[in-house]
mmCIF file of C-alpha atoms and ligand atoms in Angstrom:
data_model
loop_
_atom_site.group_PDB
_atom_site.id
_atom_site.type_symbol
_atom_site.label_atom_id
_atom_site.label_comp_id
_atom_site.label_asym_id
_atom_site.label_seq_id
_atom_site.Cartn_x
_atom_site.Cartn_y
_atom_site.Cartn_z
ATOM 1 C CA MET A 1 21.382 20.398 -19.618
ATOM 2 C CA GLN A 2 21.546 18.790 -16.160
ATOM 3 C CA LYS A 3 21.009 15.011 -16.212
ATOM 4 C CA ILE A 4 18.610 13.727 -13.530
ATOM 5 C CA THR A 5 19.131 10.151 -12.387
ATOM 6 C CA ILE A 6 16.306 8.430 -10.501
ATOM 7 C CA VAL A 7 17.713 5.743 -8.215
ATOM 8 C CA GLU A 8 15.568 2.601 -7.846
ATOM 9 C CA GLU A 9 14.882 1.696 -4.205
ATOM 10 C CA LYS A 10 16.224 -1.690 -3.077
ATOM 11 C CA PHE A 11 13.428 -4.079 -2.085
ATOM 12 C CA TYR A 12 14.268 -6.532 0.725
ATOM 13 C CA GLY A 13 11.107 -8.677 0.979
ATOM 14 C CA ARG A 14 10.291 -12.050 -0.626
ATOM 15 C CA LEU A 15 9.667 -12.001 -4.364
ATOM 16 C CA LYS A 16 8.216 -15.501 -4.762
ATOM 17 C CA SER A 17 7.252 -18.474 -2.587
ATOM 18 C CA ARG A 18 4.922 -21.176 -3.950
ATOM 19 C CA LYS A 19 4.747 -22.305 -7.561
ATOM 20 C CA LEU A 20 1.957 -20.549 -9.476
ATOM 21 C CA THR A 21 -1.117 -22.538 -10.509
ATOM 22 C CA ASP A 22 -1.936 -23.011 -14.209
ATOM 23 C CA ARG A 23 -4.680 -20.402 -13.917
ATOM 24 C CA GLN A 24 -2.312 -17.897 -12.321
ATOM 25 C CA ASN A 25 0.271 -18.492 -15.047
ATOM 26 C CA ASP A 26 -2.419 -17.933 -17.684
ATOM 27 C CA LEU A 27 -3.511 -14.708 -15.991
ATOM 28 C CA PHE A 28 0.073 -13.454 -16.007
ATOM 29 C CA ASN A 29 0.068 -13.919 -19.796
ATOM 30 C CA THR A 30 -3.418 -12.559 -20.513
ATOM 31 C CA LEU A 31 -4.694 -10.184 -17.805
ATOM 32 C CA PHE A 32 -1.451 -8.886 -16.282
ATOM 33 C CA PRO A 33 -0.340 -6.976 -19.431
ATOM 34 C CA LYS A 34 -3.712 -5.147 -19.409
ATOM 35 C CA VAL A 35 -3.722 -4.130 -15.741
ATOM 36 C CA SER A 36 -0.076 -3.614 -14.933
ATOM 37 C CA ILE A 37 1.764 -0.309 -15.117
ATOM 38 C CA GLU A 38 5.449 0.504 -15.117
ATOM 39 C CA HIS A 39 5.003 4.239 -14.635
ATOM 40 C CA PHE A 40 2.372 6.533 -13.182
ATOM 41 C CA ASP A 41 2.071 8.226 -16.568
ATOM 42 C CA ASP A 42 0.810 4.946 -18.109
ATOM 43 C CA ILE A 43 -2.589 5.717 -16.529
ATOM 44 C CA ASP A 44 -5.387 7.680 -18.206
ATOM 45 C CA LYS A 45 -6.360 9.712 -15.114
ATOM 46 C CA THR A 46 -9.332 11.393 -16.818
ATOM 47 C CA LYS A 47 -11.341 8.172 -16.433
ATOM 48 C CA TYR A 48 -11.463 8.284 -12.623
ATOM 49 C CA GLU A 49 -12.884 10.490 -9.870
ATOM 50 C CA SER A 50 -10.101 9.857 -7.353
ATOM 51 C CA ILE A 51 -6.869 7.897 -7.115
ATOM 52 C CA PHE A 52 -5.820 5.666 -4.214
ATOM 53 C CA LEU A 53 -2.539 3.829 -3.637
ATOM 54 C CA GLU A 54 -2.060 0.615 -1.656
ATOM 55 C CA ILE A 55 1.483 -0.185 -0.555
ATOM 56 C CA GLY A 56 2.123 -3.950 -0.240
ATOM 57 C CA PHE A 57 -1.348 -5.333 -0.992
ATOM 58 C CA GLY A 58 -0.300 -8.933 -0.178
ATOM 59 C CA GLY A 59 -3.084 -11.212 -1.469
ATOM 60 C CA GLY A 60 -5.125 -8.195 -2.626
ATOM 61 C CA GLU A 61 -8.174 -8.698 -0.370
ATOM 62 C CA HIS A 62 -8.422 -5.043 0.678
ATOM 63 C CA ILE A 63 -7.687 -3.397 -2.678
ATOM 64 C CA ALA A 64 -10.061 -5.732 -4.533
ATOM 65 C CA GLU A 65 -12.931 -4.956 -2.193
ATOM 66 C CA GLN A 66 -12.303 -1.207 -2.250
ATOM 67 C CA ALA A 67 -12.124 -1.203 -6.057
ATOM 68 C CA PHE A 68 -15.263 -3.333 -6.378
ATOM 69 C CA ASN A 69 -17.205 -1.037 -4.012
ATOM 70 C CA HIS A 70 -16.000 2.206 -5.650
ATOM 71 C CA PRO A 71 -15.914 1.628 -9.422
ATOM 72 C CA ASN A 72 -15.380 5.322 -10.231
ATOM 73 C CA ASN A 73 -12.100 5.490 -8.366
ATOM 74 C CA LEU A 74 -8.755 4.100 -9.439
ATOM 75 C CA TYR A 75 -6.774 1.886 -7.076
ATOM 76 C CA ILE A 76 -3.066 1.464 -7.747
ATOM 77 C CA GLY A 77 -1.683 -1.577 -5.949
ATOM 78 C CA CYS A 78 2.052 -1.903 -5.360
ATOM 79 C CA GLU A 79 3.387 -5.371 -4.604
ATOM 80 C CA PRO A 80 6.656 -6.963 -5.766
ATOM 81 C CA PHE A 81 5.689 -10.424 -4.396
ATOM 82 C CA VAL A 82 4.697 -12.565 -7.421
ATOM 83 C CA ASN A 83 2.267 -14.839 -5.535
ATOM 84 C CA GLY A 84 0.453 -11.788 -4.137
ATOM 85 C CA VAL A 85 0.079 -10.325 -7.628
ATOM 86 C CA ALA A 86 -1.190 -13.723 -8.858
ATOM 87 C CA SER A 87 -3.859 -13.767 -6.098
ATOM 88 C CA LEU A 88 -5.014 -10.278 -7.000
ATOM 89 C CA LEU A 89 -5.218 -11.195 -10.699
ATOM 90 C CA CYS A 90 -7.650 -13.998 -9.777
ATOM 91 C CA LYS A 91 -9.795 -11.576 -7.744
ATOM 92 C CA ILE A 92 -9.827 -9.045 -10.592
ATOM 93 C CA GLU A 93 -10.999 -11.707 -13.043
ATOM 94 C CA ASP A 94 -13.522 -13.337 -10.663
ATOM 95 C CA ASN A 95 -15.205 -9.999 -9.918
ATOM 96 C CA ASP A 96 -14.699 -8.319 -13.300
ATOM 97 C CA ILE A 97 -12.904 -5.404 -11.613
ATOM 98 C CA ARG A 98 -11.873 -2.668 -14.080
ATOM 99 C CA ASN A 99 -10.356 -0.033 -11.798
ATOM 100 C CA ILE A 100 -7.161 -1.565 -10.438
ATOM 101 C CA LYS A 101 -3.671 -1.008 -11.814
ATOM 102 C CA ILE A 102 -0.885 -3.208 -10.535
ATOM 103 C CA TYR A 103 2.611 -1.842 -10.023
ATOM 104 C CA GLN A 104 4.744 -4.923 -9.426
ATOM 105 C CA ASN A 105 7.575 -3.042 -7.813
ATOM 106 C CA ASP A 106 8.617 -1.139 -4.726
ATOM 107 C CA ALA A 107 5.995 1.527 -3.935
ATOM 108 C CA ARG A 108 8.729 4.066 -3.218
ATOM 109 C CA ASN A 109 9.611 4.064 -6.924
ATOM 110 C CA ILE A 110 6.155 4.984 -8.237
ATOM 111 C CA LEU A 111 5.772 7.507 -5.415
ATOM 112 C CA LYS A 112 8.672 9.425 -6.967
ATOM 113 C CA GLU A 113 6.629 9.776 -10.175
ATOM 114 C CA ILE A 114 3.292 10.785 -8.654
ATOM 115 C CA PRO A 115 2.766 14.561 -8.732
ATOM 116 C CA GLU A 116 2.032 16.435 -5.518
ATOM 117 C CA ASN A 117 -1.644 16.741 -4.478
ATOM 118 C CA THR A 118 -2.787 13.716 -6.476
ATOM 119 C CA LEU A 119 -3.908 10.906 -4.169
ATOM 120 C CA ARG A 120 -7.253 10.804 -2.382
ATOM 121 C CA GLY A 121 -5.943 8.035 -0.165
ATOM 122 C CA ALA A 122 -3.099 5.675 0.628
ATOM 123 C CA TYR A 123 -2.999 2.388 2.536
ATOM 124 C CA LEU A 124 -0.159 0.702 4.397
ATOM 125 C CA LEU A 125 -1.732 -2.362 5.984
ATOM 126 C CA PHE A 126 0.339 -4.715 8.099
ATOM 127 C CA PRO A 127 3.723 -3.627 6.725
ATOM 128 C CA ASP A 128 6.707 -5.938 7.115
ATOM 129 C CA PRO A 129 7.891 -5.266 10.691
ATOM 130 C CA TRP A 130 11.621 -5.845 10.215
ATOM 131 C CA PRO A 131 12.002 -6.410 13.969
ATOM 132 C CA LYS A 132 15.811 -6.791 14.072
ATOM 133 C CA ARG A 133 17.562 -3.602 15.096
ATOM 134 C CA LYS A 134 19.949 -3.760 12.133
ATOM 135 C CA HIS A 135 16.939 -3.911 9.732
ATOM 136 C CA ILE A 136 14.967 -0.975 11.095
ATOM 137 C CA ARG A 137 15.944 1.150 8.107
ATOM 138 C CA ARG A 138 14.037 -1.302 5.893
ATOM 139 C CA ARG A 139 10.687 -0.399 7.493
ATOM 140 C CA PHE A 140 8.453 1.422 5.050
ATOM 141 C CA LEU A 141 7.406 3.970 7.645
ATOM 142 C CA GLN A 142 10.190 6.535 7.977
ATOM 143 C CA ILE A 143 10.006 10.273 8.338
ATOM 144 C CA LYS A 144 11.049 10.541 4.665
ATOM 145 C CA THR A 145 8.142 8.349 3.429
ATOM 146 C CA ILE A 146 5.706 10.205 5.692
ATOM 147 C CA GLU A 147 6.747 13.484 4.066
ATOM 148 C CA THR A 148 6.510 11.929 0.599
ATOM 149 C CA ILE A 149 3.010 10.544 1.110
ATOM 150 C CA CYS A 150 1.865 13.824 2.624
ATOM 151 C CA ASP A 151 3.092 15.645 -0.509
ATOM 152 C CA LYS A 152 1.243 13.238 -2.812
ATOM 153 C CA LEU A 153 -2.097 13.379 -0.968
ATOM 154 C CA ILE A 154 -4.648 16.031 -1.759
ATOM 155 C CA LYS A 155 -5.790 18.216 1.150
ATOM 156 C CA GLY A 156 -8.093 16.083 3.305
ATOM 157 C CA GLY A 157 -6.723 12.920 1.665
ATOM 158 C CA VAL A 158 -6.305 10.066 4.119
ATOM 159 C CA TRP A 159 -3.452 7.630 4.739
ATOM 160 C CA ARG A 160 -4.529 4.500 6.606
ATOM 161 C CA ILE A 161 -2.009 2.359 8.450
ATOM 162 C CA ALA A 162 -2.619 -0.782 10.501
ATOM 163 C CA THR A 163 -0.311 -3.131 12.352
ATOM 164 C CA ASP A 164 -0.568 -5.879 14.947
ATOM 165 C CA HIS A 165 3.187 -6.075 15.509
ATOM 166 C CA PRO A 166 4.056 -4.758 18.998
ATOM 167 C CA GLU A 167 7.391 -3.224 17.960
ATOM 168 C CA TYR A 168 5.938 -1.653 14.835
ATOM 169 C CA GLN A 169 3.143 -0.210 16.974
ATOM 170 C CA VAL A 170 5.762 1.527 19.126
ATOM 171 C CA TRP A 171 7.486 2.732 15.933
ATOM 172 C CA LEU A 172 4.195 3.972 14.473
ATOM 173 C CA LYS A 173 3.204 5.817 17.659
ATOM 174 C CA LYS A 174 6.671 7.365 17.927
ATOM 175 C CA HIS A 175 6.302 8.768 14.404
ATOM 176 C CA ILE A 176 2.746 10.039 14.710
ATOM 177 C CA ASN A 177 3.686 11.792 17.952
ATOM 178 C CA LEU A 178 6.379 13.841 16.225
ATOM 179 C CA LYS A 179 5.508 17.539 16.084
ATOM 180 C CA GLU A 180 6.315 17.728 12.376
ATOM 181 C CA VAL A 181 3.937 14.832 11.610
ATOM 182 C CA GLN A 182 1.193 16.377 13.735
ATOM 183 C CA SER A 183 1.598 19.610 11.788
ATOM 184 C CA MET A 184 1.015 17.722 8.519
ATOM 185 C CA PHE A 185 -1.954 15.533 9.491
ATOM 186 C CA ASP A 186 -5.066 15.310 11.618
ATOM 187 C CA ILE A 187 -4.538 11.922 13.313
ATOM 188 C CA LYS A 188 -7.078 9.376 14.549
ATOM 189 C CA ILE A 189 -6.188 6.122 16.303
ATOM 190 C CA PHE A 190 -8.389 3.048 16.702
ATOM 191 C CA GLU A 191 -7.728 -0.355 18.259
ATOM 192 C CA SER A 192 -9.254 -3.824 17.936
ATOM 193 C CA CYS A 193 -11.925 -2.909 20.528
ATOM 194 C CA ASN A 194 -13.209 0.024 18.415
ATOM 195 C CA ARG A 195 -12.183 -1.128 14.951
ATOM 196 C CA PRO A 196 -13.139 1.152 12.009
ATOM 197 C CA ASP A 197 -16.196 0.078 9.976
ATOM 198 C CA ILE A 198 -15.404 -3.130 8.110
ATOM 199 C CA ASN A 199 -17.361 -1.968 5.029
ATOM 200 C CA ASP A 200 -15.189 1.105 4.742
ATOM 201 C CA TRP A 201 -11.959 -0.588 5.805
ATOM 202 C CA PRO A 202 -12.040 -4.265 4.701
ATOM 203 C CA LYS A 203 -9.773 -6.824 6.317
ATOM 204 C CA THR A 204 -6.584 -8.020 4.641
ATOM 205 C CA ARG A 205 -5.332 -11.578 4.929
ATOM 206 C CA TYR A 206 -2.858 -10.523 7.641
ATOM 207 C CA GLU A 207 -5.627 -8.951 9.629
ATOM 208 C CA GLN A 208 -7.737 -12.113 9.327
ATOM 209 C CA LYS A 209 -4.841 -14.110 10.807
ATOM 210 C CA ALA A 210 -3.792 -11.549 13.442
ATOM 211 C CA THR A 211 -4.022 -12.581 17.095
ATOM 212 C CA ASN A 212 -2.503 -9.504 18.804
ATOM 213 C CA ASN A 213 -4.289 -6.228 19.423
ATOM 214 C CA ILE A 214 -4.295 -4.184 16.214
ATOM 215 C CA ILE A 215 -3.672 -0.466 15.923
ATOM 216 C CA TYR A 216 -5.383 1.389 13.071
ATOM 217 C CA VAL A 217 -4.274 4.927 12.265
ATOM 218 C CA GLU A 218 -5.895 7.450 9.946
ATOM 219 C CA LEU A 219 -3.792 10.415 8.910
ATOM 220 C CA ALA A 220 -5.798 13.111 7.143
ATOM 221 C CA LYS A 221 -3.682 15.720 5.366
ATOM 222 C CA LEU A 222 -4.268 19.202 6.783
HETATM 223 C C1 SAM B 301 3.304 -8.401 5.944
HETATM 224 S S1 SAM B 301 2.775 -8.332 4.295
HETATM 225 C C2 SAM B 301 1.103 -7.669 4.416
HETATM 226 C C3 SAM B 301 0.317 -7.848 3.156
HETATM 227 C C4 SAM B 301 -1.093 -7.226 3.179
HETATM 228 N N1 SAM B 301 -1.031 -5.794 3.281
HETATM 229 C C5 SAM B 301 -1.927 -7.799 4.308
HETATM 230 O O1 SAM B 301 -2.191 -7.067 5.278
HETATM 231 O O2 SAM B 301 -2.332 -8.967 4.188
HETATM 232 C C6 SAM B 301 3.649 -6.934 3.671
HETATM 233 C C7 SAM B 301 3.647 -6.860 2.163
HETATM 234 O O3 SAM B 301 4.204 -5.632 1.754
HETATM 235 C C8 SAM B 301 5.006 -5.860 0.605
HETATM 236 N N2 SAM B 301 5.988 -4.756 0.593
HETATM 237 C C9 SAM B 301 6.984 -4.566 1.485
HETATM 238 N N3 SAM B 301 7.661 -3.446 1.181
HETATM 239 C C10 SAM B 301 7.068 -2.934 0.081
HETATM 240 C C11 SAM B 301 7.334 -1.795 -0.728
HETATM 241 N N4 SAM B 301 8.337 -0.978 -0.437
HETATM 242 N N5 SAM B 301 6.534 -1.568 -1.787
HETATM 243 C C12 SAM B 301 5.521 -2.411 -2.077
HETATM 244 N N6 SAM B 301 5.235 -3.501 -1.369
HETATM 245 C C13 SAM B 301 6.002 -3.759 -0.301
HETATM 246 C C14 SAM B 301 5.601 -7.235 0.818
HETATM 247 O O4 SAM B 301 5.978 -7.862 -0.394
HETATM 248 C C15 SAM B 301 4.449 -7.963 1.503
HETATM 249 O O5 SAM B 301 3.618 -8.624 0.585
#
């Protein structure tokens, strides 16, 4: 029988910054084992209407609000950064949120396990810009990840991307203008002056701090 080896993606971002508070340490011991997953198959999918995936949830502001507002859906949050996970654990406990699963790892790894036509939505909000030329390959948005997310979305499923970083905006526009991407998705673009509805698209911490014009893109799978 042929042996299939799945290669783990190398994550380049920060894994930890500040020391955790006592409460955060407690939540890592008590709540984290209940809400974290190591594999997509750890989830009982029958309990939820739709499944959404957030890539790099940071402090968890957006995923927590989406999950709180839509208790019948499941939100899988991917974030290797320990302090970000600790912030989300506090939000889950404070708001008694029951429909978030945390994948404390590189999103590209769980994406390999998610079957095609599964996700109702995906979010990539204020991704690390990796502005240096030699680091461009570290950007999450690549033609390969666009194809992967398209495969995992159901028809009509939506991938939302936002960035305030001028170079990433150029990168994003370059990708969504590609013929092959336009043949996969119906694409809508918004800017700070006509921002999507805040109740439907809550602000992340990066967005709250952003000073540049922001570009918001919605890619709906055709
Ligand atoms: C610039 S921060 C933005 C955080 C949050 N989305 C916001 O808008 O406040 C980017 C985050 O993405 C995470 N990240 C980067 N690459 C990732 C990957 N491949 N999978 C999961 N998370 C990733 C980083 O750890 C970081 O917390």
